[in-house]
Each structure stands twice: as structure tokens, then as C-alpha cells.
């Protein structure tokens, strides 16, 4: 039974990981930056490019999503196929040095493969939740 739950638990976690970029783009309203239109967009793209090169990873897709909260994220199934997004509120509220530190933190997640680590943890949790639910009679 635990093998059955493991297969489904880990499969669900990895499907979630593979869909993460698509889902992030779809549900955050992110505007991807391929050709910067403003000085702020140029600054963001330049800093992500520099940080990515220093980290030894491929250039992630970069975007800004409409939220007043100061919030960044990084997602993607590998370090050479990632997405880094920042909220407009973060860009408006933080100094350049503060924003650069936040961007470096997000690039660190990408470079270290944190999304894969979290998918593995999610798979373990999924497995035990399904097993516990079965043992306790919920399934």
C-alpha cells in the first residue's frame, strides 16, 4: 500500500513541478520582459542577467506581476529553465541594493535546485498523508 501511495504522491509532486512555470504565469498576471520598455525593466533584466551568470545558470524568464505587496518568486523544473518574478510593489518600495539582494536570493533558489528539493519533500508528505488517511479510515 505504501508503494502505491508513494507512486501517486511523488507523481503528483513532479507534475506540479513541471507545471509550476505555466501556473505562475497564468495566475499571477505576470508581464514577461523580453525587451525592456522602461528604465526599471532594464535595471531588473540587467541584474538578473548578471546574477545568473555569476551563479552559472541559464538566463531565467523575468517578469513583473501587479501586486502592491513586496513579493518575489522563482520557479521552474531546472536551473536552466526557470522563471523569476517580482511584484511591482517590491520594485517601487525597495532601494536598488535591497531589491538586488532579493533577486540574488531568488537566483540562489534556482541555482541550488530548491524547486526539485521541495518537490521531493512534497512527494514524501503526499505519501504519508495518503497513507495516514487510509490507516485512519478517510480513504
C-alpha atoms as a printed R data frame, in Angstrom:
    type eleno elety resid chain resno       x      y       z
1   ATOM     1    CA   UNK     A     1   0.000  0.000   0.000
2   ATOM     2    CA   UNK     A     2   2.824  2.426   0.855
3   ATOM     3    CA   UNK     A     3   4.379  1.806  -2.594
4   ATOM     4    CA   UNK     A     4   1.057  2.686  -4.245
5   ATOM     5    CA   UNK     A     5   0.778  5.891  -2.216
6   ATOM     6    CA   UNK     A     6   4.433  6.737  -2.961
7   ATOM     7    CA   UNK     A     7   3.901  6.418  -6.700
8   ATOM     8    CA   UNK     A     8   0.888  8.719  -6.609
9   ATOM     9    CA   UNK     A     9   2.431 11.088  -4.047
10  ATOM    10    CA   UNK     A    10   5.637 11.610  -5.982
11  ATOM    11    CA   UNK     A    11   3.907 11.659  -9.382
12  ATOM    12    CA   UNK     A    12   1.631 14.456  -8.182
13  ATOM    13    CA   UNK     A    13   4.572 16.413  -6.791
14  ATOM    14    CA   UNK     A    14   6.541 16.176 -10.034
15  ATOM    15    CA   UNK     A    15   3.549 17.035 -12.213
16  ATOM    16    CA   UNK     A    16   3.125 20.099 -10.016
17  ATOM    17    CA   UNK     A    17   6.809 20.968 -10.504
18  ATOM    18    CA   UNK     A    18   6.589 20.574 -14.280
19  ATOM    19    CA   UNK     A    19   3.516 22.837 -14.403
20  ATOM    20    CA   UNK     A    20   4.892 25.441 -11.989
21  ATOM    21    CA   UNK     A    21   6.070 27.976 -14.580
22  ATOM    22    CA   UNK     A    22   2.865 27.738 -16.584
23  ATOM    23    CA   UNK     A    23   0.739 28.098 -13.447
24  ATOM    24    CA   UNK     A    24   2.791 31.012 -12.113
25  ATOM    25    CA   UNK     A    25   2.445 32.872 -15.397
26  ATOM    26    CA   UNK     A    26  -1.262 32.171 -15.639
27  ATOM    27    CA   UNK     A    27  -2.305 33.017 -12.101
28  ATOM    28    CA   UNK     A    28  -0.045 35.939 -11.146
29  ATOM    29    CA   UNK     A    29  -0.763 38.063 -14.210
30  ATOM    30    CA   UNK     A    30   2.971 38.386 -14.724
31  ATOM    31    CA   UNK     A    31   4.211 40.507 -17.598
32  ATOM    32    CA   UNK     A    32   7.334 38.903 -19.020
33  ATOM    33    CA   UNK     A    33  10.169 41.200 -20.011
34  ATOM    34    CA   UNK     A    34  11.968 40.268 -23.187
35  ATOM    35    CA   UNK     A    35  12.565 43.791 -24.489
36  ATOM    36    CA   UNK     A    36  12.692 46.308 -21.615
37  ATOM    37    CA   UNK     A    37  10.449 49.322 -22.123
38  ATOM    38    CA   UNK     A    38  11.359 51.335 -19.018
39  ATOM    39    CA   UNK     A    39  14.484 52.064 -17.009
40  ATOM    40    CA   UNK     A    40  13.109 49.906 -14.191
41  ATOM    41    CA   UNK     A    41  12.678 46.939 -16.550
42  ATOM    42    CA   UNK     A    42  16.201 47.477 -17.942
43  ATOM    43    CA   UNK     A    43  17.597 47.525 -14.402
44  ATOM    44    CA   UNK     A    44  15.712 44.330 -13.483
45  ATOM    45    CA   UNK     A    45  16.800 42.435 -16.594
46  ATOM    46    CA   UNK     A    46  20.409 43.592 -16.274
47  ATOM    47    CA   UNK     A    47  20.614 42.496 -12.636
48  ATOM    48    CA   UNK     A    48  19.025 39.090 -13.265
49  ATOM    49    CA   UNK     A    49  21.422 38.570 -16.195
50  ATOM    50    CA   UNK     A    50  24.452 39.433 -14.050
51  ATOM    51    CA   UNK     A    51  23.322 37.299 -11.107
52  ATOM    52    CA   UNK     A    52  22.511 34.335 -13.368
53  ATOM    53    CA   UNK     A    53  25.944 34.440 -14.978
54  ATOM    54    CA   UNK     A    54  27.643 34.622 -11.575
55  ATOM    55    CA   UNK     A    55  25.573 31.650 -10.381
56  ATOM    56    CA   UNK     A    56  26.448 29.667 -13.515
57  ATOM    57    CA   UNK     A    57  22.853 29.090 -14.604
58  ATOM    58    CA   UNK     A    58  20.922 29.835 -17.764
59  ATOM    59    CA   UNK     A    59  19.048 33.093 -18.031
60  ATOM    60    CA   UNK     A    60  15.602 32.647 -16.471
61  ATOM    61    CA   UNK     A    61  12.494 34.265 -17.814
62  ATOM    62    CA   UNK     A    62  11.939 37.514 -15.945
63  ATOM    63    CA   UNK     A    63   8.696 39.293 -15.224
64  ATOM    64    CA   UNK     A    64   6.826 41.784 -13.089
65  ATOM    65    CA   UNK     A    65   3.440 40.975 -11.630
66  ATOM    66    CA   UNK     A    66   0.854 43.514 -10.467
67  ATOM    67    CA   UNK     A    67   0.780 43.421  -6.674
68  ATOM    68    CA   UNK     A    68   1.423 46.137  -4.121
69  ATOM    69    CA   UNK     A    69   2.966 43.672  -1.672
70  ATOM    70    CA   UNK     A    70   6.728 43.225  -1.776
71  ATOM    71    CA   UNK     A    71   6.908 39.709  -3.131
72  ATOM    72    CA   UNK     A    72   9.305 37.769  -5.377
73  ATOM    73    CA   UNK     A    73   9.293 34.159  -6.546
74  ATOM    74    CA   UNK     A    74  11.382 31.698  -8.506
75  ATOM    75    CA   UNK     A    75  10.034 28.560 -10.113
76  ATOM    76    CA   UNK     A    76  10.805 26.035 -12.809
77  ATOM    77    CA   UNK     A    77  11.797 22.414 -13.144
78  ATOM    78    CA   UNK     A    78  15.539 23.030 -13.553
79  ATOM    79    CA   UNK     A    79  18.118 25.764 -13.163
80  ATOM    80    CA   UNK     A    80  18.307 26.438 -16.900
81  ATOM    81    CA   UNK     A    81  14.552 26.701 -17.424
82  ATOM    82    CA   UNK     A    82  13.318 28.933 -14.623
83  ATOM    83    CA   UNK     A    83  11.131 31.966 -14.071
84  ATOM    84    CA   UNK     A    84  11.880 34.786 -11.662
85  ATOM    85    CA   UNK     A    85   9.069 37.197 -10.903
86  ATOM    86    CA   UNK     A    86   8.906 40.278  -8.734
87  ATOM    87    CA   UNK     A    87   5.931 42.346  -7.704
88  ATOM    88    CA   UNK     A    88   5.589 45.941  -8.773
89  ATOM    89    CA   UNK     A    89   5.300 46.791  -5.069
90  ATOM    90    CA   UNK     A    90   8.756 45.360  -4.405
91  ATOM    91    CA   UNK     A    91  10.296 47.424  -7.191
92  ATOM    92    CA   UNK     A    92   8.503 50.560  -6.012
93  ATOM    93    CA   UNK     A    93   9.253 50.137  -2.309
94  ATOM    94    CA   UNK     A    94  12.802 48.740  -2.117
95  ATOM    95    CA   UNK     A    95  16.046 50.543  -2.813
96  ATOM    96    CA   UNK     A    96  18.175 49.149  -5.646
97  ATOM    97    CA   UNK     A    97  20.528 47.454  -3.174
98  ATOM    98    CA   UNK     A    98  17.615 45.865  -1.292
99  ATOM    99    CA   UNK     A    99  15.966 44.694  -4.499
100 ATOM   100    CA   UNK     A   100  19.289 43.301  -5.792
101 ATOM   101    CA   UNK     A   101  19.661 41.292  -2.560
102 ATOM   102    CA   UNK     A   102  16.147 39.865  -3.010
103 ATOM   103    CA   UNK     A   103  16.929 38.981  -6.640
104 ATOM   104    CA   UNK     A   104  20.168 37.281  -5.559
105 ATOM   105    CA   UNK     A   105  18.172 35.249  -3.039
106 ATOM   106    CA   UNK     A   106  15.747 34.099  -5.755
107 ATOM   107    CA   UNK     A   107  18.592 33.248  -8.140
108 ATOM   108    CA   UNK     A   108  20.117 31.259  -5.272
109 ATOM   109    CA   UNK     A   109  16.926 29.172  -5.121
110 ATOM   110    CA   UNK     A   110  17.212 28.480  -8.846
111 ATOM   111    CA   UNK     A   111  20.951 27.706  -8.770
112 ATOM   112    CA   UNK     A   112  20.606 25.345  -5.804
113 ATOM   113    CA   UNK     A   113  17.701 23.407  -7.305
114 ATOM   114    CA   UNK     A   114  15.399 24.252  -4.417
115 ATOM   115    CA   UNK     A   115  12.298 23.628  -6.524
116 ATOM   116    CA   UNK     A   116  13.319 19.988  -7.024
117 ATOM   117    CA   UNK     A   117  14.099 19.604  -3.318
118 ATOM   118    CA   UNK     A   118  10.669 20.960  -2.446
119 ATOM   119    CA   UNK     A   119   9.027 18.615  -4.950
120 ATOM   120    CA   UNK     A   120  10.753 15.675  -3.251
121 ATOM   121    CA   UNK     A   121   9.567 16.874   0.152
122 ATOM   122    CA   UNK     A   122   6.068 17.350  -1.256
123 ATOM   123    CA   UNK     A   123   6.165 13.776  -2.573
124 ATOM   124    CA   UNK     A   124   7.076 12.418   0.867
125 ATOM   125    CA   UNK     A   125   4.355 14.487   2.531
126 ATOM   126    CA   UNK     A   126   1.792 13.415  -0.087
127 ATOM   127    CA   UNK     A   127   2.708  9.772   0.516
128 ATOM   128    CA   UNK     A   128   2.314  9.983   4.273
129 ATOM   129    CA   UNK     A   129  -0.896 11.994   4.083
130 ATOM   130    CA   UNK     A   130  -2.485  9.400   1.796
131 ATOM   131    CA   UNK     A   131  -1.187  6.561   3.978
132 ATOM   132    CA   UNK     A   132  -2.390  8.212   7.202
133 ATOM   133    CA   UNK     A   133  -5.767  8.973   5.655
134 ATOM   134    CA   UNK     A   134  -6.109  5.321   4.637
135 ATOM   135    CA   UNK     A   135  -4.992  3.996   8.014
136 ATOM   136    CA   UNK     A   136  -7.317  6.386   9.836
137 ATOM   137    CA   UNK     A   137 -10.173  5.413   7.537
138 ATOM   138    CA   UNK     A   138 -10.590  8.598   5.499
139 ATOM   139    CA   UNK     A   139  -9.908  6.927   2.138
